[in-house]
C-alpha cells in the first residue's frame, strides 16, 4: 500500500491508450489484523467556509502572530476576501487556530492559491513544502532574514500588530464601498 498526501502531485491528463499490467495473486494466505484495533473515539471538526486547498486567497498566520486576537483578524480578513485562513503547526499547537484542517505543510495541507499572504511565518521547510506552488506570495515579518522571504514575491519587514488591524479596516472599508448602490 502507498499513500500520498492530496495536493502533492499535479494532476495529469488521462492517457486513453495506456495499458496496465494486471497480476493475479492468491491472497488467502495473507494474515489480517482483523479486530485488533478498537476505536476509542471519533472526533470530526467541520471546517467553515472555503476549504483551504480550494481557496484562491489564503491568509496565513505563523507562531509569530503571537496570540488569539491576531488569529481572529487573519480569519476575518480571509472570510471578507472570500478565501481561507491557514496556519503553521505551532499556531495550532498554541491553540490559536481551530485545528489541523487549516494547517499548511508536510503534516498538514498542500495548497496552491492564487494569492498567499502570510503573517509571522518564519519559513520552516515543513511549511514551505505545503505552500511552494502558490501564485503571488506576500509575507510580513519583523525579521528581515526570515527564510519565508526566500520564497516570497513581496516581503514586508514590519510589525504585524500594526499592519493586521489596518489591513482589516481597509478590507472592511473596501467591502462596504463595494456594497453601496447609487
C-alpha positions as a printed Julia matrix, in Angstrom:
182×3 Matrix{Float64}:
   0.0     0.0     0.0
   1.13    3.53   -0.67
  -0.38    6.81    0.4
   0.21   10.27   -0.99
  -0.95   13.47    0.63
  -3.5    15.38   -1.51
  -2.05   18.28   -3.44
   1.5    16.9    -3.66
   1.27   15.93   -7.34
  -0.16   17.94  -10.2
  -3.0    16.09  -11.92
  -2.02   14.95  -15.43
  -4.36   14.38  -18.34
  -5.56   10.78  -18.71
  -3.98    8.71  -21.49
  -6.78    6.6   -23.04
  -4.19    4.45  -24.87
  -2.32    3.44  -21.7
  -2.36   -0.24  -20.73
  -1.94   -1.62  -17.24
  -0.42   -4.95  -16.26
  -2.79   -6.92  -14.05
  -1.15   -9.53  -11.85
  -3.37  -12.2   -10.32
  -2.3   -13.48   -6.93
  -3.7   -15.63   -4.17
  -4.27  -13.51   -1.08
  -5.89  -16.19    1.06
  -2.63  -16.85    2.9
  -2.16  -13.22    3.93
  -2.62  -12.56    7.62
  -5.01   -9.78    8.57
  -5.21   -7.58   11.59
  -8.94   -8.18   11.81
 -10.48   -6.96   15.06
  -7.16   -5.87   16.54
  -7.99   -2.15   16.55
 -10.74   -0.65   18.64
 -11.73    2.98   18.1
 -11.67    4.94   21.34
 -13.39    8.0    19.95
 -14.09    9.73   16.68
 -13.76   13.48   16.52
 -14.82   15.34   13.38
 -14.28   19.07   13.03
 -16.47   20.71   10.43
 -14.46   23.38    8.65
 -16.27   26.62    7.87
 -16.11   28.49    4.58
 -13.91   27.66    1.61
 -11.71   24.57    2.05
  -8.13   25.78    2.33
  -6.89   23.6    -0.53
  -9.51   25.11   -2.9
  -9.24   28.77   -1.9
  -7.86   31.34   -4.35
  -6.82   33.56   -1.43
  -5.21   32.15    1.72
  -4.26   34.39    4.64
  -1.78   32.56    6.88
  -0.65   33.04   10.46
   2.53   31.61   11.92
   3.65   31.44   15.53
   4.9    35.0    15.14
   1.3    36.28   15.25
   1.62   35.92   19.0
  -1.99   35.47   20.12
  -5.61   34.55   19.51
  -6.62   38.14   18.72
  -4.3    38.24   15.72
  -5.5    34.82   14.53
  -9.09   36.1    14.69
  -8.15   39.09   12.5
  -6.46   36.77    9.99
  -9.57   34.58    9.84
 -11.84   37.63    9.41
  -9.71   39.07    6.59
  -9.72   35.69    4.84
 -13.52   35.46    5.11
 -14.04   39.02    3.86
 -11.84   38.28    0.84
 -13.75   35.06    0.09
 -10.73   32.96    0.93
  -9.49   30.74    3.72
  -7.31   31.18    6.8
  -4.31   28.89    7.17
  -1.57   28.39    9.71
   1.62   26.63   10.71
   1.82   23.75   13.19
   2.99   25.95   16.11
  -0.13   28.1    15.66
  -2.33   25.02   16.07
  -0.22   23.76   18.98
  -0.63   27.15   20.71
  -4.4    26.73   20.45
  -4.97   29.86   18.35
  -6.03   28.15   15.1
  -9.02   25.79   15.01
  -7.21   22.6    14.02
  -5.15   20.63   11.58
  -7.66   21.13    8.74
  -6.17   24.66    8.3
  -2.54   23.71    8.88
  -0.23   24.09    5.88
   2.9    21.97    5.46
   4.23   18.43    5.4
   1.99   17.39    8.3
  -0.93   19.5     7.08
  -2.39   20.62    3.75
  -0.64   21.39    0.49
  -2.11   24.48   -1.13
  -1.82   26.31   -4.46
  -3.79   29.54   -4.03
  -3.52   32.4    -6.49
  -2.69   34.68   -3.54
  -0.9    33.72   -0.31
  -0.46   36.38    2.38
   1.5    35.31    5.45
   1.95   36.96    8.84
   4.58   35.89   11.36
   5.79   32.93    9.3
   9.44   32.0     9.91
   9.74   29.85    6.81
  10.39   26.37    8.17
  10.88   23.81    5.4
   7.81   21.91    6.66
   5.59   24.89    5.9
   7.27   25.89    2.63
   6.69   22.36    1.26
   2.96   22.92    1.68
   2.76   26.36    0.0
   5.62   26.43   -2.53
   3.32   26.22   -5.56
   1.28   29.3    -4.56
   0.85   32.11   -7.08
   1.57   35.56   -5.66
   3.26   35.25   -2.25
   3.38   38.17    0.21
   4.83   37.83    3.7
   5.04   40.13    6.72
   7.71   39.5     9.35
   9.82   41.64   11.67
  12.9    39.54   10.84
  14.37   40.73    7.54
  16.31   37.45    7.32
  13.27   35.18    7.76
  13.52   32.16    5.44
   9.95   32.73    4.21
  11.21   35.81    2.35
  13.27   33.5     0.1
  10.03   32.18   -1.45
   8.1    35.48   -1.37
   7.28   37.78   -4.27
   6.81   40.7    -1.87
   8.45   40.98    1.56
   7.21   43.39    4.2
   9.58   43.87    7.11
   7.22   45.28    9.68
   5.14   44.82   12.8
   2.08   42.7    12.08
   0.46   44.17   15.2
   0.2    47.46   13.3
  -0.32   46.02    9.8
  -3.05   43.45   10.58
  -5.57   45.86   12.16
  -5.0    48.39    9.37
  -5.41   45.73    6.68
  -8.63   44.52    8.32
 -10.04   48.08    8.37
  -9.05   48.63    4.73
 -10.68   45.37    3.62
 -13.86   46.22    5.58
 -13.96   49.71    4.05
 -13.42   48.29    0.58
 -16.24   45.75    1.07
 -18.55   48.47    2.41
 -17.81   50.77   -0.55
 -18.35   47.89   -2.99
 -21.77   47.12   -1.47
 -23.08   50.68   -1.92
 -25.51   51.24   -4.77
 -26.12   54.6    -6.43
